Coordinates of C-alpha atoms and ligand atoms in Angstrom, one line a residue:
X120 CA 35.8 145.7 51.3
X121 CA 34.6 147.6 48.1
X122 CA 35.7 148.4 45.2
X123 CA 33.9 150.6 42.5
X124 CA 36.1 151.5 38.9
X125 CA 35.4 155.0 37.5
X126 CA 37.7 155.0 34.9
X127 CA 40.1 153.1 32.8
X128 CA 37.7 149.7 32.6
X129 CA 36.9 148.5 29.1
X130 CA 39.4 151.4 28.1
X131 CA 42.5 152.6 28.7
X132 CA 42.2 155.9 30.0
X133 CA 41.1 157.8 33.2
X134 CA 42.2 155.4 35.5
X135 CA 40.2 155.9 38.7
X136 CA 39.3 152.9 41.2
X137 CA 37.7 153.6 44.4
X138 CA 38.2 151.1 47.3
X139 CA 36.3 151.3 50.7
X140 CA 38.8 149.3 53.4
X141 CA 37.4 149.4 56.9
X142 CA 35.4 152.7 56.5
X143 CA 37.9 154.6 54.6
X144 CA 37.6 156.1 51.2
X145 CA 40.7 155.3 48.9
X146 CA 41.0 156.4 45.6
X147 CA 43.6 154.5 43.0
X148 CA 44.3 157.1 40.6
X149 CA 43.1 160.2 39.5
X150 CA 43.1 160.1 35.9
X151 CA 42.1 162.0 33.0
X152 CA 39.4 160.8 30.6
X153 CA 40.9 161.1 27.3
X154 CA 38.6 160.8 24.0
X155 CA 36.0 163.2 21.9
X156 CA 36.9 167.2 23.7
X157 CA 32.8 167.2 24.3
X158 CA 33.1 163.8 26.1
X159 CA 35.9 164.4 27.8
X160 CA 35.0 167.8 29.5
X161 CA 31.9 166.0 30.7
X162 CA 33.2 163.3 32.3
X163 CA 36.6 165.0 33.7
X164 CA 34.2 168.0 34.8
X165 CA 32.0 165.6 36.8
X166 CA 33.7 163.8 39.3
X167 CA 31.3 160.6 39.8
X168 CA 32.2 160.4 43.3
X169 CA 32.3 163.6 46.1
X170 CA 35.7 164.7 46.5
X171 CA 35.7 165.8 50.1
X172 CA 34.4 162.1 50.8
X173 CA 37.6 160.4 49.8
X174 CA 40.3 159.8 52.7
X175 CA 43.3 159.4 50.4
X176 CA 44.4 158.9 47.1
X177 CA 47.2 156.5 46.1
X178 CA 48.8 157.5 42.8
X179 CA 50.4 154.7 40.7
X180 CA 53.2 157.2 38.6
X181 CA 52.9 160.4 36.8
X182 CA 51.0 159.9 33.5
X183 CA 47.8 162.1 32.6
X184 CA 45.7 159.6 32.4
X185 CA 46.7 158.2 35.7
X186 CA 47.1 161.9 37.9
X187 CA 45.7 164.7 35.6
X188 CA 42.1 165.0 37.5
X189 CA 44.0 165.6 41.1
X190 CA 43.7 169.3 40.5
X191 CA 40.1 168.8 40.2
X192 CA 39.6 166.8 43.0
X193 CA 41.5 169.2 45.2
X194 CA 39.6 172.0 43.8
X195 CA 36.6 169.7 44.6
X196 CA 37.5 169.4 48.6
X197 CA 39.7 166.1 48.5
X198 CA 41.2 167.4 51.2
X199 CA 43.8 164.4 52.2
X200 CA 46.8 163.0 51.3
X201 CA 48.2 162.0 47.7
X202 CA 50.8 159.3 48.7
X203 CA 53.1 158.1 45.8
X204 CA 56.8 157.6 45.0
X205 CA 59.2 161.0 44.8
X206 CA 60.2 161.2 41.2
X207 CA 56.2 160.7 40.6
X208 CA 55.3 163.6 42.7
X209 CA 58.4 165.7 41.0
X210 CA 56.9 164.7 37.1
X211 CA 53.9 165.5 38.5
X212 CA 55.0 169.0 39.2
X213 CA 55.7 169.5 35.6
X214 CA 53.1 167.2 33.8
X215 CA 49.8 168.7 36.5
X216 CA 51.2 172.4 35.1
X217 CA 51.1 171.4 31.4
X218 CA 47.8 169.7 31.3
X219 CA 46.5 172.8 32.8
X220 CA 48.1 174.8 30.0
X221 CA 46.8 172.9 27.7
X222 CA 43.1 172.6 29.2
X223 CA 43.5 176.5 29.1
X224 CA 44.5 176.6 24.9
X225 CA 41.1 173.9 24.8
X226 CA 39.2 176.4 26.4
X227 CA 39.9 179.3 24.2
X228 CA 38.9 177.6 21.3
X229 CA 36.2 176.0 22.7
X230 CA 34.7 179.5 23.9
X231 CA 35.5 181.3 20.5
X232 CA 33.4 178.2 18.6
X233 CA 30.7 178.8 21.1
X234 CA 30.9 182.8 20.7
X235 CA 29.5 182.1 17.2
X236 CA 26.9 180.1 18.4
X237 CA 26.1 182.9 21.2
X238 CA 26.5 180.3 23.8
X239 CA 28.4 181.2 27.3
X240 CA 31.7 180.4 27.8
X241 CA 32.5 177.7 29.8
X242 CA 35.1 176.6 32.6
X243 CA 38.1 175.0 32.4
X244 CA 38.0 171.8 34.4
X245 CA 41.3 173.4 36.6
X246 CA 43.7 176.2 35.7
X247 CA 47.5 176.7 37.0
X248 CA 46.6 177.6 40.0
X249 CA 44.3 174.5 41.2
X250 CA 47.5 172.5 39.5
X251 CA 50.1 174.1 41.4
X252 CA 47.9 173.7 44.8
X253 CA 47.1 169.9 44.4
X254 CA 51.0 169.5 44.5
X255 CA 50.5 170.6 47.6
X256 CA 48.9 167.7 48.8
X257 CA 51.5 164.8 47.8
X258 CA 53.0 163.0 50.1
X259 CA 56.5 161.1 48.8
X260 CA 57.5 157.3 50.0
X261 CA 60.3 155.1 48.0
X262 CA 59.9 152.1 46.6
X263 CA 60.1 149.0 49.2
X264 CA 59.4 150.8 52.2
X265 CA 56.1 149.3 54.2
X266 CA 54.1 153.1 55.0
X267 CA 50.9 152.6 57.0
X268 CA 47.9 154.6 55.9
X269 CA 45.6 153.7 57.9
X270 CA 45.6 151.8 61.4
X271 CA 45.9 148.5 60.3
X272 CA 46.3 149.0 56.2
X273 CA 49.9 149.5 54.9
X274 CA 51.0 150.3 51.8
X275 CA 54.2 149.6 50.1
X276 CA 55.4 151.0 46.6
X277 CA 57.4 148.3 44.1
X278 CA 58.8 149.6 40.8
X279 CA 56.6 148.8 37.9
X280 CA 59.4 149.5 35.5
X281 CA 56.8 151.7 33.3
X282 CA 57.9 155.1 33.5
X283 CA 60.3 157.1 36.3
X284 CA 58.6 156.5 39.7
X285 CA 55.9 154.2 38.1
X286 CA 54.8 151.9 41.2
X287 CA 52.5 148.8 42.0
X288 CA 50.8 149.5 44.8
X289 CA 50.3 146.9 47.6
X290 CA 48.2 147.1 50.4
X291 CA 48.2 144.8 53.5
X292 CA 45.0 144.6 54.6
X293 CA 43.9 144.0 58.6
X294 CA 39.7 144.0 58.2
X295 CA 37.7 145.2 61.2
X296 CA 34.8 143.5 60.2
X297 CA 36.3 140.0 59.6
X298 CA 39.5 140.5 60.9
X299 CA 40.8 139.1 57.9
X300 CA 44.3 139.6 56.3
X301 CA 44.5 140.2 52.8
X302 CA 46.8 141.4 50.1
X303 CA 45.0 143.8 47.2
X304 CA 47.7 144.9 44.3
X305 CA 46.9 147.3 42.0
X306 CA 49.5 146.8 39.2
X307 CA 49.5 150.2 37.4
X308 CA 51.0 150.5 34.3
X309 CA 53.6 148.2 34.1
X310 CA 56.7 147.8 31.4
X311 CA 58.8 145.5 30.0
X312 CA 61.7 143.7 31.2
X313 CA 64.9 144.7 30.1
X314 CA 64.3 148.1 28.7
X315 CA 66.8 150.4 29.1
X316 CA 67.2 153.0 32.6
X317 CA 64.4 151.3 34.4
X318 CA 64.1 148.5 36.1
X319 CA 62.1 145.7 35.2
X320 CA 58.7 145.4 37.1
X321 CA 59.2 143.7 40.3
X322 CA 57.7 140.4 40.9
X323 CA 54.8 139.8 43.4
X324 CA 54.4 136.5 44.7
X325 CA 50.9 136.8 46.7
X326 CA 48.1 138.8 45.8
X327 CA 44.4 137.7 47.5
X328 CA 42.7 140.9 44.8
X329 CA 44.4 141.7 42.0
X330 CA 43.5 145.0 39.7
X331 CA 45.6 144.2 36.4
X332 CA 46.3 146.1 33.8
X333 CA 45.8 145.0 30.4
X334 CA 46.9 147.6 27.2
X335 CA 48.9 144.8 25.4
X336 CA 46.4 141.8 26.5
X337 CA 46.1 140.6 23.1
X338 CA 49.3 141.5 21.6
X339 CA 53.4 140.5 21.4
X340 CA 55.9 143.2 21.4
X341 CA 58.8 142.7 18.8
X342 CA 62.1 142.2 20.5
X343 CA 64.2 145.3 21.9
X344 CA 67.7 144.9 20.6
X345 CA 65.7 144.6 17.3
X346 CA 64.6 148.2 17.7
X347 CA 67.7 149.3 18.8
X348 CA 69.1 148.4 15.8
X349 CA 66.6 149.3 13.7
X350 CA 67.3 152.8 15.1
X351 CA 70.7 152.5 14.1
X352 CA 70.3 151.8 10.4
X353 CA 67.8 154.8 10.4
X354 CA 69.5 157.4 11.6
X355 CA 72.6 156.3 9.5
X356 CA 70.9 155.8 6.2
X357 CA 68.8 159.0 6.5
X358 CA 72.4 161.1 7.4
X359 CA 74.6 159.6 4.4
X360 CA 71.8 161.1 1.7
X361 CA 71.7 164.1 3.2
X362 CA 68.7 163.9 5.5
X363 CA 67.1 164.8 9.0
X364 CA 65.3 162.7 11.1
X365 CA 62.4 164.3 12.6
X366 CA 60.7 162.2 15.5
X367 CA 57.5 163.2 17.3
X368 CA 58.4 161.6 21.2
X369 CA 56.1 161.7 24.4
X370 CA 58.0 164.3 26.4
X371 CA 58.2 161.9 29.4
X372 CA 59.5 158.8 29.3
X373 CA 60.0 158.0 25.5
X374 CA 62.6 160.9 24.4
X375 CA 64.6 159.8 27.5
X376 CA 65.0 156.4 26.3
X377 CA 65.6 157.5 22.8
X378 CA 68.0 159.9 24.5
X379 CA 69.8 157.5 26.3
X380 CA 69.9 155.1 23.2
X381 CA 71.5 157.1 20.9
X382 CA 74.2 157.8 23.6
X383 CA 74.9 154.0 23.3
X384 CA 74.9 154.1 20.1
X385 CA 77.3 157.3 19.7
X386 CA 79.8 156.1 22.7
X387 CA 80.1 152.8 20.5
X388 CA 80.6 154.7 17.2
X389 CA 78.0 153.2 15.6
X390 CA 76.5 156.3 14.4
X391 CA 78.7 159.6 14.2
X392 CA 79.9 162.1 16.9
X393 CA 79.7 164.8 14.5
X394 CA 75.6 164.1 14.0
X395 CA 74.0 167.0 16.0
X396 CA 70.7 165.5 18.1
X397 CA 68.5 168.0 19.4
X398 CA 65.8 168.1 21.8
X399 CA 63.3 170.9 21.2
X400 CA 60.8 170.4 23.5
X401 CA 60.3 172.9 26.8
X402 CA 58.5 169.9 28.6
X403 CA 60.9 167.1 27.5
X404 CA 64.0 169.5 28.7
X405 CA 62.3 169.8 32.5
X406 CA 61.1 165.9 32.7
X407 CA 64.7 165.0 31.6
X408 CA 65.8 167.1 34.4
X409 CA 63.9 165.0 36.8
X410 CA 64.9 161.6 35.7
X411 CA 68.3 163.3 36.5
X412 CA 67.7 163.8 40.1
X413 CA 66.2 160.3 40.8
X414 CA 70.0 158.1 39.7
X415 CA 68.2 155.7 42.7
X416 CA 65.3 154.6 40.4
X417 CA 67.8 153.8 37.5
X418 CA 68.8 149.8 36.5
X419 CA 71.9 148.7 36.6
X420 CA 72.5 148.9 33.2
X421 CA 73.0 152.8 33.4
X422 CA 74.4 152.4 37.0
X423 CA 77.6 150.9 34.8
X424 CA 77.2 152.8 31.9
X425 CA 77.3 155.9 34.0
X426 CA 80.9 154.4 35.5
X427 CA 82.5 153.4 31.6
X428 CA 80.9 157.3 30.4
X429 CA 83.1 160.1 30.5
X430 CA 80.1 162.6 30.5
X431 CA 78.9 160.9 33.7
X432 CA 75.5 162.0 32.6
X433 CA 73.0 159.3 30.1
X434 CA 71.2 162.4 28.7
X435 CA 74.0 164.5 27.9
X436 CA 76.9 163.9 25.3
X437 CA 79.2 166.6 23.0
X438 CA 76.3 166.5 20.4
X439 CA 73.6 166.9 22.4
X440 CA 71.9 170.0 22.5
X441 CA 68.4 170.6 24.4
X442 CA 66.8 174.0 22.9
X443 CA 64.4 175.7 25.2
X444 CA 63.7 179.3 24.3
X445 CA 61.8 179.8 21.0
X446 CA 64.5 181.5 19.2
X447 CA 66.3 178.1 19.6
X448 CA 63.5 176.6 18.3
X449 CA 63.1 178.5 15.4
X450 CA 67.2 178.7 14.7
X451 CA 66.2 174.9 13.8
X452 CA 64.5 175.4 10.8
X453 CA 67.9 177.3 9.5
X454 CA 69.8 173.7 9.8
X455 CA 70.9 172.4 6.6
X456 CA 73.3 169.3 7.3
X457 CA 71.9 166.1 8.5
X458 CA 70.6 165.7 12.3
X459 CA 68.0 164.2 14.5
X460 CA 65.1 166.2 16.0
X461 CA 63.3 164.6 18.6
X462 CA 59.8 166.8 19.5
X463 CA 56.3 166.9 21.5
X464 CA 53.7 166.1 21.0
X465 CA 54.1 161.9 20.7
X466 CA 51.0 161.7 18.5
X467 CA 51.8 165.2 16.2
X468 CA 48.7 166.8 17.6
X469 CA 50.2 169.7 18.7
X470 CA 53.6 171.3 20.1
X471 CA 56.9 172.6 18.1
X472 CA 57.1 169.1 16.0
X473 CA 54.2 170.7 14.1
X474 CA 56.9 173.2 12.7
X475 CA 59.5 170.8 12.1
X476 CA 57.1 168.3 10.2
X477 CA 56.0 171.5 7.9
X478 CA 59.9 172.3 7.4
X479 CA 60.8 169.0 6.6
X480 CA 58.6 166.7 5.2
X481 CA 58.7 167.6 1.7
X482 CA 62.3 166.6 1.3
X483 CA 62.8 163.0 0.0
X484 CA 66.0 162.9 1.9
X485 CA 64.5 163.4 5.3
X486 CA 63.1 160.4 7.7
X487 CA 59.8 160.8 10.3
X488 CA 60.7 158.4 12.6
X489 CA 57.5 157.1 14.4
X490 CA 58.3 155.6 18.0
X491 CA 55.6 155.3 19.5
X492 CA 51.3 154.1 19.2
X493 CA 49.3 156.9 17.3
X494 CA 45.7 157.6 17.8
X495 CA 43.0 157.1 14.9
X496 CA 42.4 161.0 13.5
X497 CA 45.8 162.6 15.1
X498 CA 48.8 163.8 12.2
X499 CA 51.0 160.7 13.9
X500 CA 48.5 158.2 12.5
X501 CA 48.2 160.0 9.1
X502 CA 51.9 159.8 8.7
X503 CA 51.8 155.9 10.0
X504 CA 49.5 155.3 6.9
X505 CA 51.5 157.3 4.3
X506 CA 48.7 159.7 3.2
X507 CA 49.9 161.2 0.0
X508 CA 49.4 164.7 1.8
X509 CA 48.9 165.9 5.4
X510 CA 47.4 169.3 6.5
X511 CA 49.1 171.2 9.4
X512 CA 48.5 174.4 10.5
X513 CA 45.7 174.5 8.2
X514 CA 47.8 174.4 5.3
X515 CA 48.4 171.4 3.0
X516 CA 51.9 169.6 2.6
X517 CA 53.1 166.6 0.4
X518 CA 54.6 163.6 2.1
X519 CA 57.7 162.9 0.2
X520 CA 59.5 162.7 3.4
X521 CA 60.7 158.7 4.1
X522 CA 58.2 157.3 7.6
X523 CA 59.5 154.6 9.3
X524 CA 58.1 153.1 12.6
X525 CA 59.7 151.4 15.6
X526 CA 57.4 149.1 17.5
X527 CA 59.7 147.8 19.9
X528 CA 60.1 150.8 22.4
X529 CA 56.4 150.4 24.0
X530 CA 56.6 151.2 28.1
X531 CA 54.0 148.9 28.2
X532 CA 54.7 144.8 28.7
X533 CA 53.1 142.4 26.2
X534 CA 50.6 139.3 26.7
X535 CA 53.2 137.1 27.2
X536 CA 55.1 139.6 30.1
X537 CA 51.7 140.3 31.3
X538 CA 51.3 136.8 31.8
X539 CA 54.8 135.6 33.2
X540 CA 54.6 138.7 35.9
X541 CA 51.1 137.7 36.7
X542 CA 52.4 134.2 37.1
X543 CA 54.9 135.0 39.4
X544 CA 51.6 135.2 42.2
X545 CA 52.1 131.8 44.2
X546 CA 48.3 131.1 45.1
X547 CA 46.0 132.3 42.4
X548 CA 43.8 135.6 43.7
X549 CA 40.4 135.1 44.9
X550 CA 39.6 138.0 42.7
X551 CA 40.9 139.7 40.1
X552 CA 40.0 142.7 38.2
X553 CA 41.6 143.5 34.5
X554 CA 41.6 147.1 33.7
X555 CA 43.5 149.9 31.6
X556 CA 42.9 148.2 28.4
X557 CA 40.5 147.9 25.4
X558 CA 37.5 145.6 25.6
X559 CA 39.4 142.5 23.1
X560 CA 42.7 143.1 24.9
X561 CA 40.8 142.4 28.9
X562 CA 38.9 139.8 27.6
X563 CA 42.0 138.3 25.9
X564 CA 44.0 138.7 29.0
X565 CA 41.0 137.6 31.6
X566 CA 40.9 134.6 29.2
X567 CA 44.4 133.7 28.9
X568 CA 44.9 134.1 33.4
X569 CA 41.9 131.5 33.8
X570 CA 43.5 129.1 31.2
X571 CA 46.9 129.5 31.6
X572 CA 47.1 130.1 35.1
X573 CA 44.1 128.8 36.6
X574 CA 43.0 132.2 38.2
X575 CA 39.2 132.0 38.3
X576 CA 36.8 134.6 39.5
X577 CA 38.0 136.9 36.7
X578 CA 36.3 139.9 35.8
X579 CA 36.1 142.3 33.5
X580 CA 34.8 145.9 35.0
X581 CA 32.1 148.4 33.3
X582 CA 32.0 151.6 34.0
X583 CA 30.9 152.6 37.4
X584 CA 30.2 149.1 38.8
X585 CA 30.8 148.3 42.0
X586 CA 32.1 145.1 44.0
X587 CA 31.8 143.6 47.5
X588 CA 34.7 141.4 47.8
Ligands
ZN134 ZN1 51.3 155.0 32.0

């Protein structure tokens, strides 16, 4: 068996691991590269592998940086199957569409610059049309159910408890050479126990190769009911003087839960009724959708919750509005009397929160409410560190605007969960592999498995290395 990592080692995106089982090709993940626009074109352009060579690809769940190069590699000749669970391939549907979108507004701007410098235009990596034919591809199995890929190599799917669909992937292995049986588990993403809708990540108990991810390798979460709470006082303190609360929120995954929270907190009249909460965010409308047609990948948590509520729906209630169309939008910048705004982009980068941060955060009365980790360089991080005054659209704005930030909503488990799910594997693996994370936090993590647990062979992957295991 061999493994080579092509993305996502030593960093946290692009997550792309090629495995060779008994002669066939299989590639974990197709991720996009995410950093510098000149780096990233480069290495999402350039597939370091060729695409009509791989057999299958198994896709962990639905984030960019876990699918968005699939519409390359199609386009490339990948001509085989993308397995992974149903809601992933549904958020794909939306999330392959909108990367294209966006790769398309890149590409503008990138070809105007390069007008001025009289150099050719260039490509986009993939446009709608590569994103809408990669969907054709997938291949949907649930969670739990054994699916064999290959004569003797099966694959089953547990929930990771990251995002809707997210999945560890397991794969019983029969070897030809050695006819050997061994267990490989590719972790994913994988979240936190007890967070609201999902389920927590399911334990494995035997694992002979582990790939493990490692965002959080270094670092403790603060506790969840903390940030529930902490929620609470926000919204309530920024409505009594007047305010709005105005939060940028991934459009998958992290609106839902703030969604579904405020619910709670609504049903238990701990804040108003009367508060109006919109969602203005075309993406965030369609992926709530989807987590709306999967009630089998909820927890039990919002099984009941679904039984006490009379709306029978956890992302719907009498004050919740979801605007789609850009009048609605735009109607928003009208509102006077205190609400909530939730709005894409997550990091401020781009995307209709841009208007509601230049509408609102002049006003000492209002709150940006930051849930989520902001990149060096993007507006999200410039709010995060209070700069006196922000530019958006060009323009220049004063922060008077209050910015408070909740840590505890991260989809991604801590050191300490890292460590307890890892633990949970009986026999320690003969190999293990830590990847999705920043250099300190896989070192920290390899560290902390070969101390604490006693898993030895550990290793930390660079960039395009390969393994014979
Ligand atoms: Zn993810």
């Amino acid at each position: 068996m061999q493994i080579q990592f092509h993305g996502a080692v030593r960093t946290v995106t692009g997550s792309q691991h090629l495995l060779t089982i008994n002669g066939h090709r299989i590639l974990l993940d197709c991720g996009l590269y995410q950093g510098s626009r000149k780096e990233s074109y480069r290495r999402n352009q350039n597939l370091p592998f060729d695409a009509a060579s791989i057999d299958k690809v198994i896709l962990s769940h639905a984030h960019i940086d876990h699918s968005g190069n699939l519409p390359n590699l199609v386009k490339s000749g990948f001509k085989g199957d993308i397995i992974c669970t149903y809601p992933t391939r549904d958020l794909c549907a939306i999330m392959l569409r909108d990367s294209a979108k966006i790769q398309g507004y890149d590409i503008q701007y990138l070809n105007k610059k390069r007008a001025r410098h009289n150099l050719p235009p260039v490509e986009p990596i993939y446009d709608m049309e590569d994103a809408v034919d990669s969907l054709k591809q997938f291949v949907g199995i649930g969670y739990n159910r054994p699916f064999q890929i290959f004569p003797g190599i099966y694959l089953t799917f547990y929930d990771a408890g990251h995002i809707l669909g997210s999945a560890i992937t397991v794969l019983d292995i029969e070897e030809e050479e050695t006819k050997q049986s061994r267990r490989l588990v590719f972790s994913g993403d994988l979240g936190r126990p007890n967070r609201p809708i999902l389920n927590d990540p399911s334990p494995i108990d035997s694992a002979d190769i582990l790939l493990i991810e490692s965002t959080y390798g270094n670092r403790e979460h603060p506790d969840l009911d903390e940030a529930s709470d902490k929620l609470e006082t926000i919204i309530n303190s920024t409505c009594k003087q007047g305010g709005k609360v105005i939060v940028p929120a991934f459009a998958v995954g992290r609106t839902q839960e703030l969604v579904y929270r405020i619910h709670k907190l609504v049903d238990a009249r701990d804040i108003s009724p009367d508060l109006p909460i919109y969602v203005d965010s075309p993406l965030a409308i369609d992926a709530t959708s989807i987590y709306r047609l999967h009630p089998e990948a909820y927890d039990e948590e919002v099984a009941r919750f679904l039984l006490e509520s009379h709306t029978g729906d956890p992302f719907g209630f009498a004050m919740m509005q979801y605007t789609r169309s850009t009048a609605q939008s735009k109607a928003l910048n009208h509102l006077r009397q205190p609400a909530v705004i939730i709005s894409a982009s997550g990091m401020a980068e781009a995307g209709r929160i841009l208007h509601h941060l230049k509408n609102n955060i002049e006003d000492p009365r209002n709150t940006v409410l930051i849930v989520g980790w902001q990149a060096p360089h993007t507006l999200g991080r410039r709010l995060v560190e209070e700069e006196p005054e922000v530019k958006i659209f060009g323009e220049r704005y004063q922060l008077k605007a209050q910015v408070s930030t909740i840590n505890g909503f991260s989809a991604h488990a801590d050191r300490s969960e890292l460590l307890e799910w890892a633990g949970g594997i009986k026999t320690p693996p003969q190999h293990t592999f830590i990847v999705h994370g920043e250099e300190g936090s896989s070192f920290a993590l390899a560290d902390a498995l070969n101390k604490n647990l006693g898993f030895e062979n550990v290793s930390v992957p660079e960039m395009g290395q390969t393994f014979h295991i």
